Coordinates of C-alpha atoms in Angstrom, one line a residue:
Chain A
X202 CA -68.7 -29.4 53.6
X203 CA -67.4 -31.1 56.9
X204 CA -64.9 -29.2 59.2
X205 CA -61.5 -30.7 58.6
X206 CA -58.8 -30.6 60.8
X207 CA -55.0 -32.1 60.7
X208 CA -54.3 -34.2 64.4
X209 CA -51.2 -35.6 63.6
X210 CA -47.6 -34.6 62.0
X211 CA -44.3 -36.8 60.8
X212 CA -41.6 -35.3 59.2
X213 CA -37.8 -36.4 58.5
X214 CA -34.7 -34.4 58.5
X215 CA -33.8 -32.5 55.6
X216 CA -30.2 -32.5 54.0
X217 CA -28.3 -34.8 52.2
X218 CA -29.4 -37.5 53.2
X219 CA -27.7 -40.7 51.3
X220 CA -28.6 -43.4 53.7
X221 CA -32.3 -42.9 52.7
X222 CA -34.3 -44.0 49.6
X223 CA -37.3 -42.4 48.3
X224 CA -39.4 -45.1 50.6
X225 CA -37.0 -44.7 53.4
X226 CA -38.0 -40.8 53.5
X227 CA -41.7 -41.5 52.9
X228 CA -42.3 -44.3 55.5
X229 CA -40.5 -42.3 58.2
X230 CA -42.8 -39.3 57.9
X231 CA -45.8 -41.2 57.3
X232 CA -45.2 -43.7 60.2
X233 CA -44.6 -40.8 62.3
X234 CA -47.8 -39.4 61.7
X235 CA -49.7 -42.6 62.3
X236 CA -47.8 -43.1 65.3
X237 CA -48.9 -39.5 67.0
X238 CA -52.2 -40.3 66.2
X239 CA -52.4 -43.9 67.2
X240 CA -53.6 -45.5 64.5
X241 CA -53.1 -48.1 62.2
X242 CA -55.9 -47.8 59.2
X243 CA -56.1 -44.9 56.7
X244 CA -58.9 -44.8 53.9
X245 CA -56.8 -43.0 51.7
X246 CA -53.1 -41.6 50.4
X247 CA -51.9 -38.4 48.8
X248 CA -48.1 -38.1 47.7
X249 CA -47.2 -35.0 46.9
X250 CA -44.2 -35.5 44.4
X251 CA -42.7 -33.3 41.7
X252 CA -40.6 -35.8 39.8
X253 CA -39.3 -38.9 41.5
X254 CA -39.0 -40.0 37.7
X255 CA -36.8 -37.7 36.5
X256 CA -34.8 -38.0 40.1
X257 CA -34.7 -41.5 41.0
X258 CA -36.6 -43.0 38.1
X259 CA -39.6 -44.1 39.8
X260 CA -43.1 -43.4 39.0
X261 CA -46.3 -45.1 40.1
X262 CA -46.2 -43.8 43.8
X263 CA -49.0 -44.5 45.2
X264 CA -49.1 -48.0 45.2
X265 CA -45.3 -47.7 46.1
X266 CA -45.6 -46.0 49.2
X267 CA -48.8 -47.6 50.1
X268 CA -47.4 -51.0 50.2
X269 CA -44.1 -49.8 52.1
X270 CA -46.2 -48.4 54.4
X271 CA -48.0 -51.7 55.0
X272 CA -50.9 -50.1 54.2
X273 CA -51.4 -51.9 50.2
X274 CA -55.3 -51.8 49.7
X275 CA -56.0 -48.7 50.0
X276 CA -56.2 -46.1 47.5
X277 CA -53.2 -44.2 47.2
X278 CA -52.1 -41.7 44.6
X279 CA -49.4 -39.1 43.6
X280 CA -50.0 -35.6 43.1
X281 CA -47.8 -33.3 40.8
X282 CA -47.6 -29.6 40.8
X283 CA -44.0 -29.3 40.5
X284 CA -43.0 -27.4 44.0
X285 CA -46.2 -26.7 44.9
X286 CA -46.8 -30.9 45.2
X287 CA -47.5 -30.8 49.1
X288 CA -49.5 -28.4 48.9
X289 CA -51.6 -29.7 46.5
X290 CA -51.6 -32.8 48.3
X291 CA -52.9 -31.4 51.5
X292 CA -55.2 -29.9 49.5
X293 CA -56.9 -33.0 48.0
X294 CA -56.9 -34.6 51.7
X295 CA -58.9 -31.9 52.6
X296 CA -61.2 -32.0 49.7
X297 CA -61.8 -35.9 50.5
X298 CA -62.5 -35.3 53.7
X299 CA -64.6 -32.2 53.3
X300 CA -67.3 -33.9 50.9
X301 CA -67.3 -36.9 53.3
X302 CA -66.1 -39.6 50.9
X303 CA -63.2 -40.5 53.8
X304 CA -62.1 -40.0 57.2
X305 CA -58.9 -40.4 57.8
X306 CA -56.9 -39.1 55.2
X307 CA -52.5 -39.0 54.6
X308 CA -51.7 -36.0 53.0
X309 CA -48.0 -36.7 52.6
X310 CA -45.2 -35.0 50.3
X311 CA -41.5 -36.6 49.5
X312 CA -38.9 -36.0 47.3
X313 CA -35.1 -37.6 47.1
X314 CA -33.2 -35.0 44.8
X315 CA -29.8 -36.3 45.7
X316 CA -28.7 -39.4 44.1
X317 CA -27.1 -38.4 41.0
X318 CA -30.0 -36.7 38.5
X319 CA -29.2 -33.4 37.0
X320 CA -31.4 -31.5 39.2
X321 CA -30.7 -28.2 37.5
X322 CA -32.4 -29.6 34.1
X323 CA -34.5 -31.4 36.0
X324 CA -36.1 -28.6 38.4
X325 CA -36.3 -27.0 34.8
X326 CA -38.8 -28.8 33.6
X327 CA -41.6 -26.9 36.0
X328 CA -40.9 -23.5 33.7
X329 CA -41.6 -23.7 29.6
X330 CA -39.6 -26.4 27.8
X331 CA -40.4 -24.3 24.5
X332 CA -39.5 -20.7 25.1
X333 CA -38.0 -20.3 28.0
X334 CA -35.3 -23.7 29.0
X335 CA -34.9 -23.8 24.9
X336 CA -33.1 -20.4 25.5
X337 CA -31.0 -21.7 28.1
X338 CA -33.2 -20.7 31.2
X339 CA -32.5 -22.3 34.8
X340 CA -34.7 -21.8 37.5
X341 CA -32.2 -19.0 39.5
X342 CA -32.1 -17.5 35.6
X343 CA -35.9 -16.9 36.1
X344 CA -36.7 -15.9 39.4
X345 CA -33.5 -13.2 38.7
X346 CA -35.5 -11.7 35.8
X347 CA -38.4 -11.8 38.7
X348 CA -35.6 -10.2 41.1
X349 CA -34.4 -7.6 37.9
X350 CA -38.3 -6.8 37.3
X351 CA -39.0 -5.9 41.5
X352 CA -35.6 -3.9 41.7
X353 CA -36.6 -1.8 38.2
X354 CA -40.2 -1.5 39.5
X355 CA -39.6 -0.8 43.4
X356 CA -36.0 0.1 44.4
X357 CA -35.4 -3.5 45.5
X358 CA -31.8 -3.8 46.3
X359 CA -29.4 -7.5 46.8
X360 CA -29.1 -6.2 50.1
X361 CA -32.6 -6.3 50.8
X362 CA -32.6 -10.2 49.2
X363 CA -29.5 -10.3 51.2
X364 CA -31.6 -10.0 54.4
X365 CA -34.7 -12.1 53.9
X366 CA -31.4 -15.1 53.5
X367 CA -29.8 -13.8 56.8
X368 CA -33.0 -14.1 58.6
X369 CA -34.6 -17.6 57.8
X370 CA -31.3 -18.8 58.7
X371 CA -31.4 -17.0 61.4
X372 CA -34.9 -19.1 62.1
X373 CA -33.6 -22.2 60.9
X374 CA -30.3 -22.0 63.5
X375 CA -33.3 -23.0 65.7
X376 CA -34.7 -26.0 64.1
X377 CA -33.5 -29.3 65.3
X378 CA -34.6 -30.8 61.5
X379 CA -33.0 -28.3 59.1
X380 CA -30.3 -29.0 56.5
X381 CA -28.6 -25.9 57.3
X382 CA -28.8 -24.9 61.0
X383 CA -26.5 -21.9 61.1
X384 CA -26.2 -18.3 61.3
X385 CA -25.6 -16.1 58.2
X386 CA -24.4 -12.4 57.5
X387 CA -25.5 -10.2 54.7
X388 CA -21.8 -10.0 54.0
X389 CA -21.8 -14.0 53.3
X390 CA -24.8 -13.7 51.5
X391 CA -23.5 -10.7 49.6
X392 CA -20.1 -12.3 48.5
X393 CA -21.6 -15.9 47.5
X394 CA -20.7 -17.2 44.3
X395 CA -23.0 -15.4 41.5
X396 CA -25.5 -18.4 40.5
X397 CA -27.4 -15.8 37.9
X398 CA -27.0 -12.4 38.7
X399 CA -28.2 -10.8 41.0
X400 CA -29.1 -14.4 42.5
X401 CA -26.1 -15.6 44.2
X402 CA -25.6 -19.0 46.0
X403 CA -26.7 -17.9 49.3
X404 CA -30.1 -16.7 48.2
X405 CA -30.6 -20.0 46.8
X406 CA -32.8 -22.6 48.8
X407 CA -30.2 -26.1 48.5
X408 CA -30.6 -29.6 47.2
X409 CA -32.5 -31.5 49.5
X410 CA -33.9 -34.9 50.8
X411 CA -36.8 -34.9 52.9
X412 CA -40.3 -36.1 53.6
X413 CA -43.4 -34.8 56.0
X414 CA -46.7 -36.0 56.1
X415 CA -50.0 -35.2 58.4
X416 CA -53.3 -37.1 58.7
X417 CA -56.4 -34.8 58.2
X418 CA -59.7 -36.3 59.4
X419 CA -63.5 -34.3 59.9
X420 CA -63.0 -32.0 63.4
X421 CA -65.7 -34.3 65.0
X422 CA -63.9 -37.2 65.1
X423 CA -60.5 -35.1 66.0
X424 CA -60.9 -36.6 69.7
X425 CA -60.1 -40.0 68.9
X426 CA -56.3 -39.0 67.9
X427 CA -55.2 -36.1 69.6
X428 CA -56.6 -33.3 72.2
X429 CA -54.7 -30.4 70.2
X430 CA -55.9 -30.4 66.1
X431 CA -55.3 -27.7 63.9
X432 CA -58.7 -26.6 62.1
X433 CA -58.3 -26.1 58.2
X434 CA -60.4 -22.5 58.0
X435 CA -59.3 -22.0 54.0
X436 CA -57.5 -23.6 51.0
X437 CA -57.4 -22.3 47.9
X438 CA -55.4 -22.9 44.7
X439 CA -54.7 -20.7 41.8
X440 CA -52.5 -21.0 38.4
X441 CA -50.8 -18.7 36.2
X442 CA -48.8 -18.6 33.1
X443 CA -46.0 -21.0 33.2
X444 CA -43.9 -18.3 30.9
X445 CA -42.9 -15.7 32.6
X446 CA -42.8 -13.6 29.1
X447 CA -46.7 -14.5 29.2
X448 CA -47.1 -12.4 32.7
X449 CA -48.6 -8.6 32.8
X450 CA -46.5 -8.0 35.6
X451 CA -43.3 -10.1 36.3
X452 CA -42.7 -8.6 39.5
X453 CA -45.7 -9.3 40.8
X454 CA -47.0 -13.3 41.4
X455 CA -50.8 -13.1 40.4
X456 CA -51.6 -17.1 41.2
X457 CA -50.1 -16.6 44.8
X458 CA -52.9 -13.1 45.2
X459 CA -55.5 -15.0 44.0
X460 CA -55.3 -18.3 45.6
X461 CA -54.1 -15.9 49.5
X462 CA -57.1 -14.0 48.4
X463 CA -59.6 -17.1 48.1
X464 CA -58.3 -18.8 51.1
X465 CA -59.1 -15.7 53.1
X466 CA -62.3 -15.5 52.1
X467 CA -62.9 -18.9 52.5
X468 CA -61.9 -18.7 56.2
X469 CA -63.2 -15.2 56.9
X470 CA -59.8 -13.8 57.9
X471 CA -57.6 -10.9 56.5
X472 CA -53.7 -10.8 56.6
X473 CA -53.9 -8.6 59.6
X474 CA -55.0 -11.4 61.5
X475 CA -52.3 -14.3 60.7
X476 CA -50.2 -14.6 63.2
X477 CA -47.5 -16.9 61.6
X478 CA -47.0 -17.5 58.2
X479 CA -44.7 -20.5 56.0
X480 CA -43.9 -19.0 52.3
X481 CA -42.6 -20.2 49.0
X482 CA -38.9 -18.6 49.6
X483 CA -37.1 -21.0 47.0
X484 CA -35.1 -17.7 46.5
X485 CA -35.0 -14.5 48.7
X486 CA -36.7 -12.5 46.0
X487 CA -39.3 -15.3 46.4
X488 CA -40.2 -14.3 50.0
X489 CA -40.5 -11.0 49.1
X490 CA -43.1 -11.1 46.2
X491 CA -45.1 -13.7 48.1
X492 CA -45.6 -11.6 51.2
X493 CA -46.5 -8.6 48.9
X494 CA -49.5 -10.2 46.8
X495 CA -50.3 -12.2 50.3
X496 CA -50.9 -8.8 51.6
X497 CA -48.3 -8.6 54.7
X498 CA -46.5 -6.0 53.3
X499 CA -48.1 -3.5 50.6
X500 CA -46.5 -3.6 47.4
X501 CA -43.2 -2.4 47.0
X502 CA -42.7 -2.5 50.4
X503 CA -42.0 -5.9 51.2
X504 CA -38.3 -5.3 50.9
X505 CA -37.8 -3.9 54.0
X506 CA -39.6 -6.7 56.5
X507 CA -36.5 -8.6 56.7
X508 CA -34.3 -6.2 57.2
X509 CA -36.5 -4.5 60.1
X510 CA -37.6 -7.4 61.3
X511 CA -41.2 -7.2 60.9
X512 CA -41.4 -10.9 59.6
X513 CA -38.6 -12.6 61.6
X514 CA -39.6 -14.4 65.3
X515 CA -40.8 -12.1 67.7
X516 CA -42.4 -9.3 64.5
X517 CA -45.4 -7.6 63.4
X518 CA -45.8 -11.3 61.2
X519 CA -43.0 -14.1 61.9
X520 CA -42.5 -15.6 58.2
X521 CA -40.6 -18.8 57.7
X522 CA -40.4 -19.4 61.2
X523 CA -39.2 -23.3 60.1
X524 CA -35.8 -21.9 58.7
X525 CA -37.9 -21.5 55.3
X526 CA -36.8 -23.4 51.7
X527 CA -33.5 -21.7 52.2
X528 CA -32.4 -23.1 55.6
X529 CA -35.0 -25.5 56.3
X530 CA -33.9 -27.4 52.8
X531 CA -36.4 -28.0 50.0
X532 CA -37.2 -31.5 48.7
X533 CA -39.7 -30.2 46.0
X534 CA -42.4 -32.0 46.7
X535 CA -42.1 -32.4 50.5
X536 CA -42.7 -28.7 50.9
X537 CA -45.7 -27.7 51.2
X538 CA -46.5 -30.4 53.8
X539 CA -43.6 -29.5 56.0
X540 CA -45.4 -26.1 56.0
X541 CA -47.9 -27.6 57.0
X542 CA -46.3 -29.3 60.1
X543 CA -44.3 -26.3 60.6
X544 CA -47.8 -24.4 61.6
X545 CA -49.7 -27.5 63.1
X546 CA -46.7 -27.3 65.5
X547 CA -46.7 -23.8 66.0
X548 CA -50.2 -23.5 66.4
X549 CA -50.5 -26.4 69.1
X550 CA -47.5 -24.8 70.9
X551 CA -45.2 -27.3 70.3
X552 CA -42.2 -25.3 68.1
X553 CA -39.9 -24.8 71.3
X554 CA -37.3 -21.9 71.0
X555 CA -39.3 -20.7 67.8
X556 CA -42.4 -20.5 69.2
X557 CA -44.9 -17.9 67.9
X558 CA -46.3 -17.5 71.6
X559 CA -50.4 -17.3 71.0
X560 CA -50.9 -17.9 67.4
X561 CA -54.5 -18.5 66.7
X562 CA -54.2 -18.3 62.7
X563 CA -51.0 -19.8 60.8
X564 CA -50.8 -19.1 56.9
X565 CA -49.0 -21.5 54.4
X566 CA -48.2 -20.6 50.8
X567 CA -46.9 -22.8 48.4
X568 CA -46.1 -22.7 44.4
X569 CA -45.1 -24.4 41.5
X570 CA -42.6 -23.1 39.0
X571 CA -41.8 -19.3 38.7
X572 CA -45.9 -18.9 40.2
X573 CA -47.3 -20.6 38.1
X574 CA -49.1 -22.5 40.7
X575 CA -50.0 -21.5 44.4
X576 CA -51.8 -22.9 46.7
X577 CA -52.6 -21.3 50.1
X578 CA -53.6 -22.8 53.4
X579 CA -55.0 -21.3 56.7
X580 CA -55.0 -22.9 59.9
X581 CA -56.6 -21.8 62.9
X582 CA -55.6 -23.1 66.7
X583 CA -58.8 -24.6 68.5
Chain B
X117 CA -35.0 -33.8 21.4
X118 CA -36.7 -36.4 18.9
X119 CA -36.5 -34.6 15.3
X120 CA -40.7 -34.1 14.7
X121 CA -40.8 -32.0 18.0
X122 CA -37.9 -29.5 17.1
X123 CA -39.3 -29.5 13.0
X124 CA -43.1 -28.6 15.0
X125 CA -41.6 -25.6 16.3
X126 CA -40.2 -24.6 13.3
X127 CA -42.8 -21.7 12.7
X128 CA -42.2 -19.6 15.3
X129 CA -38.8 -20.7 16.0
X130 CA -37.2 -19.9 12.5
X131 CA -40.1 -17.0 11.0
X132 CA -41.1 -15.6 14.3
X133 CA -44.8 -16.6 13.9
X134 CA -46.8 -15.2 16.7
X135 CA -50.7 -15.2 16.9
X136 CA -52.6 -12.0 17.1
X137 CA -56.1 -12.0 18.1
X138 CA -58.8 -10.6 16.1
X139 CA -60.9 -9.5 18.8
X140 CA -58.8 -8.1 21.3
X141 CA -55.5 -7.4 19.6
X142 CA -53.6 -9.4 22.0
X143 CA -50.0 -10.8 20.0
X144 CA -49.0 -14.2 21.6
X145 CA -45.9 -15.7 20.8
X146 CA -45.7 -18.6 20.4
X147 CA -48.4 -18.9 18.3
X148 CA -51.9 -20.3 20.3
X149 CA -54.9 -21.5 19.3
X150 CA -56.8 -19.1 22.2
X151 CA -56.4 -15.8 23.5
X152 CA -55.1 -16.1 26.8
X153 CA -56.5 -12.6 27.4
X154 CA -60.3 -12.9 25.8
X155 CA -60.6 -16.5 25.0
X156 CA -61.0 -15.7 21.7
X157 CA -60.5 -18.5 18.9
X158 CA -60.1 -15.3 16.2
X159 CA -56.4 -15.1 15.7
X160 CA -54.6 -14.5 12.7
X161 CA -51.0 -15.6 12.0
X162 CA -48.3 -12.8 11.8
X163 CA -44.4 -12.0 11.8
X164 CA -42.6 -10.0 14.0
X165 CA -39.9 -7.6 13.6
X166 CA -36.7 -8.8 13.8
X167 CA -36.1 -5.7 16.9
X168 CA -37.5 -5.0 20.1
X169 CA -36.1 -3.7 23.7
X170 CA -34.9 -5.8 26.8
X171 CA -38.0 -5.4 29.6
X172 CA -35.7 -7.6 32.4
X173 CA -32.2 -9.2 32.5
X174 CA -29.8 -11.8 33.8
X175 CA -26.3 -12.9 33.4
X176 CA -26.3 -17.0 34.2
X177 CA -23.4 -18.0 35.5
X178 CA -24.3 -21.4 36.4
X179 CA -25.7 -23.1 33.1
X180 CA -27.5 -26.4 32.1
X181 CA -25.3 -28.4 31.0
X182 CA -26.2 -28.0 27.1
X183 CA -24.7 -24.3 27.9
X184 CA -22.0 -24.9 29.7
X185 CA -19.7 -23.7 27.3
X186 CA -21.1 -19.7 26.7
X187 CA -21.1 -18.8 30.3
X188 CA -21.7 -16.3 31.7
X189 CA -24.1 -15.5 29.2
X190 CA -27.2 -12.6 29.1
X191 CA -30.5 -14.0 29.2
X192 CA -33.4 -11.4 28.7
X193 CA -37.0 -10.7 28.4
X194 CA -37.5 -8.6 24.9
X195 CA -40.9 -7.0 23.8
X196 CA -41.3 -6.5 19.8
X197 CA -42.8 -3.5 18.3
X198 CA -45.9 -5.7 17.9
X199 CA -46.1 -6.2 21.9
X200 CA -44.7 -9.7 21.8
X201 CA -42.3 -10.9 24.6
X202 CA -39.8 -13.6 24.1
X203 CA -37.1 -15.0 26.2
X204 CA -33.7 -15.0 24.4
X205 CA -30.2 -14.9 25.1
X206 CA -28.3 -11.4 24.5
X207 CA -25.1 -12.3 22.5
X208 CA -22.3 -10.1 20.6
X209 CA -21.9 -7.9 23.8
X210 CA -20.2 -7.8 27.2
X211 CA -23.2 -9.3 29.0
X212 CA -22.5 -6.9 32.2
X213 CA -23.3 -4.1 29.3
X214 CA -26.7 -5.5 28.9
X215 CA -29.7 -3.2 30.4
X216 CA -33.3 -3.2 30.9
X217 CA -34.9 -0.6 28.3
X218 CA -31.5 -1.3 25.5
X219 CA -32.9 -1.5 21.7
X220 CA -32.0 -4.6 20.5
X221 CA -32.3 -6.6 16.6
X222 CA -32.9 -10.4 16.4
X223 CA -30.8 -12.4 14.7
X224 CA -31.0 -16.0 13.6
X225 CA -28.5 -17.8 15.7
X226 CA -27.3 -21.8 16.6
X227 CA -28.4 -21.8 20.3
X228 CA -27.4 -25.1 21.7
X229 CA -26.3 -28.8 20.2
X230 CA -27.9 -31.3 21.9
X231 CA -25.1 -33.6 23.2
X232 CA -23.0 -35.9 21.2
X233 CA -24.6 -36.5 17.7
X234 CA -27.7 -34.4 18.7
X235 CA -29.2 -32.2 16.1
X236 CA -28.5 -28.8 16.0
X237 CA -30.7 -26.3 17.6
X238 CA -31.8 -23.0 15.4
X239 CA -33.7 -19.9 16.6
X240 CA -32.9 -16.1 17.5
X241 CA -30.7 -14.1 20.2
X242 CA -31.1 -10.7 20.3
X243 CA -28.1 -8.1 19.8
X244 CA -27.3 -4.9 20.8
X245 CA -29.1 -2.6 18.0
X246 CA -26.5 0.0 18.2
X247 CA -23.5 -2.3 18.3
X248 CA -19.6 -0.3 18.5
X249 CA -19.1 -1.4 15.3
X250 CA -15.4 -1.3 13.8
X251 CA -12.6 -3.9 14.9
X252 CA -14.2 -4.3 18.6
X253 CA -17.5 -5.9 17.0
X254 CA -16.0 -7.8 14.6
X255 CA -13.8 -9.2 17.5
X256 CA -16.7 -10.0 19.1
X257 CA -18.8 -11.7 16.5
X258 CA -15.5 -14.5 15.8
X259 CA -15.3 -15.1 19.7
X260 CA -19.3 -15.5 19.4
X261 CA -18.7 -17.4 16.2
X262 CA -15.8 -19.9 17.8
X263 CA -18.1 -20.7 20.6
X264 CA -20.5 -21.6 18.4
X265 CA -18.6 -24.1 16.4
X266 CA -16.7 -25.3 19.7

C-alpha cells in the first residue's frame, strides 16, 4: 500500500444553520478544501451521510454533490454508517488511494438535520427497529442503559458525566466554528431538563447542520498542495451488535477496542503515544466508554479524566479538543471528517488558542449507533 | 408499519420464540438463523418464561412521538431464566421504583398505535413480580389500562 496523507481541510460552521441546504453545506467544505490545496480536478468523491433521506428527502448523493461542486464526471458516491459516516468516508479515501487506483481523493461528510424531520425517530433508525425502537427506545434511552450499566459496574456517577459536558465546552468556548461556544458548570449540566434519566439535556450533543471535508492524496505527491500534510499511520473499522441486549458487556463498547486496537497496530503506536485525540462523545457517557476501550484511561477509570483534567487542553491526553459532538455540534454524518480536520489542524499547528503545542500523533474515533460501528484513525505530523 | 412486517414478527413477538443453539447453548432472541456466538446453523426453536430480572434501566422522559402519551415511562434490559435479554418497557409501577437486579413477569401488553388508523401494536412489558398488590395495584393497572385505550 502507498503512504497516504490528507493536505487540505474545509469545513463550515455548525449550528442551526437555515440559510444553508444540504448542497449549500457540502460545497462550502468541499470548495474550501480544493481551495487550500489549489486545485481544481479530483478523481474521486466520498460523502459521508447518515440519512439525508429521512432528513431532507434526498438520496442519490454522489452525483448530487458532484455536480454542485462542478465537478459532474467523476465518480462520486455516498457512504452510510449511521454516525460513523465520515469516518467511514475517510476511510474509503484512504483505501482508494492506498491501492493506487486514484490520487487525489474528497473524503467529505454532510448532514442538514434541521429543516423539519423528526430527528428523534429518525436518529432512531441506526439502533434495532425490531426489538429495541419497537419498545419505545430513543437514542438518549440507549446510551442511558450504557450510562446505568458503567455506573452499576464502576461507581460512575452523573457528576462524573457532568464533567466530561463541562469540559468540551470548555474546549469548544475556544472554537471560532462551534454551535455552542460557551462555558458550562456541572451545576448547569446537573439541573438540565431529564431527556432519559440519568441523561439530561446538557449531556446531550445538539441538532446540528454542518459539513467538513479534506482531500487525501499518496504522501509523494503531498508537495504539489501543501508544505504541512498530515500522514495517515492507521485506520481501522470494526462492528458490533446493533442491539444492545445482544452485547456481553453493555458498559463496555467492543467495536470501538477492536477497531483503536487495529489502527494501533497498523501504525505501530500505543495510546501512550497519542498526543491529541477527537472521540465519539454524542453523550458524556459516550466519552467516557470510548477512552476506556481506546486505552487512555484503564477501565473503570475513565470517569475521573474530566474531572481532573487529564483529557482537557493542556493534560496527560487533550480529548475533544474541537469542543467535541456536545459543543462542537453533530451533523451525523459530518463527524467523523470534522475530526479529521480538527487533528489535521492540530497536528500542522494551526488550532490557535487550542493548540496541542508539539503533537506528533492525533487519534480520531468515530461510531455508528450505540457502537455498533467504529472506525478509528491515526495521524501522525511530518 | 405495512401489516406483513408486524404479522412476520408475530413469533417472537406474541410466543416469545427465541433460538437456542445446539452446539454452544447460546439463546438468541429474536430468533436467528446463526449463532452469533459459534456460527452455528444448529438451533432449535424454544419459549421463554414469561419472568426474568432487569440487568440495566431508564426512565425516558423525552419520547418518540408514538409514546408521547406514557411518559415518563421505564425502559429496561431483562434476562430470562433461559439467558435471553430483551428490551421492554417496565409498566404497572412508579418507574423511579424500577432497579437493576428487580424480578420481574412478562405480560402481554398493547405497546404503541401507530398513528391515526394504524394497526395496533402487540407484545410484552415486563412488571414488577412482587407487585403491592391490594387497592394500590389495582389503581395502578386502570391508570395503565386508560393510557392504553387513550
Amino acid at each position: 500500500m502507498r503512504e497516504v496523507a490528507i493536505v487540505a481541510a474545509g469545513m463550515t460552521h455548525f449550528g442551526e444553520l437555515w440559510g444553508a441546504s444540504l448542497r449549500d453545506l457540502f460545497v462550502e467544505a468541499a470548495q474550501g478544501a480544493l481551495t487550500a490545496a489549489g486545485t481544481d480536478h479530483l478523481d474521486a468523491i466520498y460523502v459521508g451521510n447518515m440519512s439525508a433521506g429521512q432528513f431532507v428527502g434526498q438520496e442519490h448523493l454522489g452525483p448530487l454533490m458532484a455536480d454542485h461542486l462542478g465537478m459532474a464526471g467523476v465518480p462520486s458516491v455516498r457512504v452510510e454508517s449511521a454516525c460513523a459516516s465520515g469516518g467511514v468516508a475517510l476511510r474509503t479515501a484512504f483505501l482508494e488511494v492506498a491501492s493506487g487506483a486514484s490520487d487525489l481523493v474528497l473524503a467529505a461528510g454532510v448532514e442538514k438535520m434541521n429543516d423539519g424531520a423528526d430527528v428523534t425517530a429518525i436518529l432512531a433508525t441506526a439502533s434495532d427497529q425490531e426489538t429495541e425502537v419497537y419498545h419505545g427506545a430513543t437514542f438518549p434511552g440507549l446510551y442511558a442503559l450504557i450510562a446505568r450499566a458503567h455506573m452499576a459496574a464502576h461507581g460512575t456517577t452523573e457528576e462524573d458525566l457532568a464533567w466530561v459536558s463541562v469540559k468540551n465546552h470548555r474546549h469548544g468556548a475556544l472554537n471560532e466554528r462551534a454551535q455552542f461556544q460557551r462555558e458550562l458548570t456541572t451545576d448547569q449540566v446537573l439541573s438540565s431538563a431529564l431527556v432519559s434519566e440519568p441523561l439530561r439535556l446538557l449531556h446531550c450533543s445538539p441538532v446540528s447542520d454542518g459539513a467538513a471535508a479534506v482531500l487525501v492524496c499518496p504522501l509523494d505527491q503531498a508537495s504539489k498542495y501543501t508544505d504541512h500534510p498530515v500522514v495517515i499511520r492507521g485506520t481501522a473499522m470494526a462492528t458490533a451488535s446493533l442491539a444492545l441486549t445482544d452485547r456481553r458487556d453493555m458498559a463496555f463498547l467492543d467495536s470501538v477496542a477492536a477497531s483503536g486496537a487495529r489502527a494501533y497496530e497498523m501504525a505501530g503506536i500505543g495510546p501512550e503515544q497519542v498526543d491529541v485525540a477527537e472521540v465519539h462523545d454524542c453523550f458524556s457517557i459516550a466519552e467516557i466508554c470510548c477512552i476506556e476501550a481506546l486505552g487512555f484511561a484503564p477501565l473503570g477509570e475513565g470517569r475521573h479524566c474530566a474531572r481532573t483534567g487529564e483529557t482537557a487542553l493542556g493534560g496527560r491526553i487533550p480529548v475533544n479538543t474541537s469542543g467535541g459532538l456536545k459543543s462542537k455540534g453533530h451533523p451525523v454524518g459530518a463527524t467523523g471528517i470534522a475530526q479529521a480536520v480538527e487533528l489535521f489542524e492540530q497536528l500542522t499547528g494551526a488550532s490557535g488558542d487550542r493548540q496541542v503545542h508539539g503533537a506528533e500523533f492525533g487519534l480520531a474515533q468515530n461510531m455508528g449507533g450505540t457502537g455498533a460501528s467504529s472506525v478509528v484513525h491515526i495521524f501522525q505530523a511530518v | 408499519m405495512p401489516s406483513p412486517r408486524y404479522w412476520r414478527e408475530i413469533p417472537s413477538r406474541y410466543r416469545l420464540e427465541a433460538t437456542r443453539c445446539g452446539d454452544c447453548g447460546r439463546v438468541s432472541y429474536p430468533p436467528r438463523r446463526i449463532c452469533p456466538e459459534c456460527r452455528s446453523t444448529d438451533g432449535e426453536t424454544i419459549e421463554l418464561s414469561h419472568e426474568g430480572r432487569v440487568l440495566t434501566y431508564t426512565v425516558v422522559h423525552v419520547p418518540p412521538d408514538d409514546f408521547l402519551m406514557e411518559a415518563p415511562y421505564a425502559l429496561a434490559v431483562v434476562e430470562t431464566p433461559e439467558g435471553a435479554r430483551m428490551m421492554v418497557q417496565v409498566a404497572d409501577c412508579d418507574p423511579a421504583s424500577v432497579e437493576a437486579g428487580m424480578m420481574v413477569a412478562l405480560e402481554f401488553r398493547l405497546i404503541r398505535r401507530e398513528g391515526k388508523g394504524g394497526i395496533l401494536c402487540y407484545g410484552y412489558k415486563a412488571v414488577p413480580a412482587y407487585p403491592m398488590g391490594g387497592e394500590a395495584e389495582a389503581e395502578l393497572r386502570s391508570k395503565e389500562s386508560e393510557v392504553a385505550h387513550a
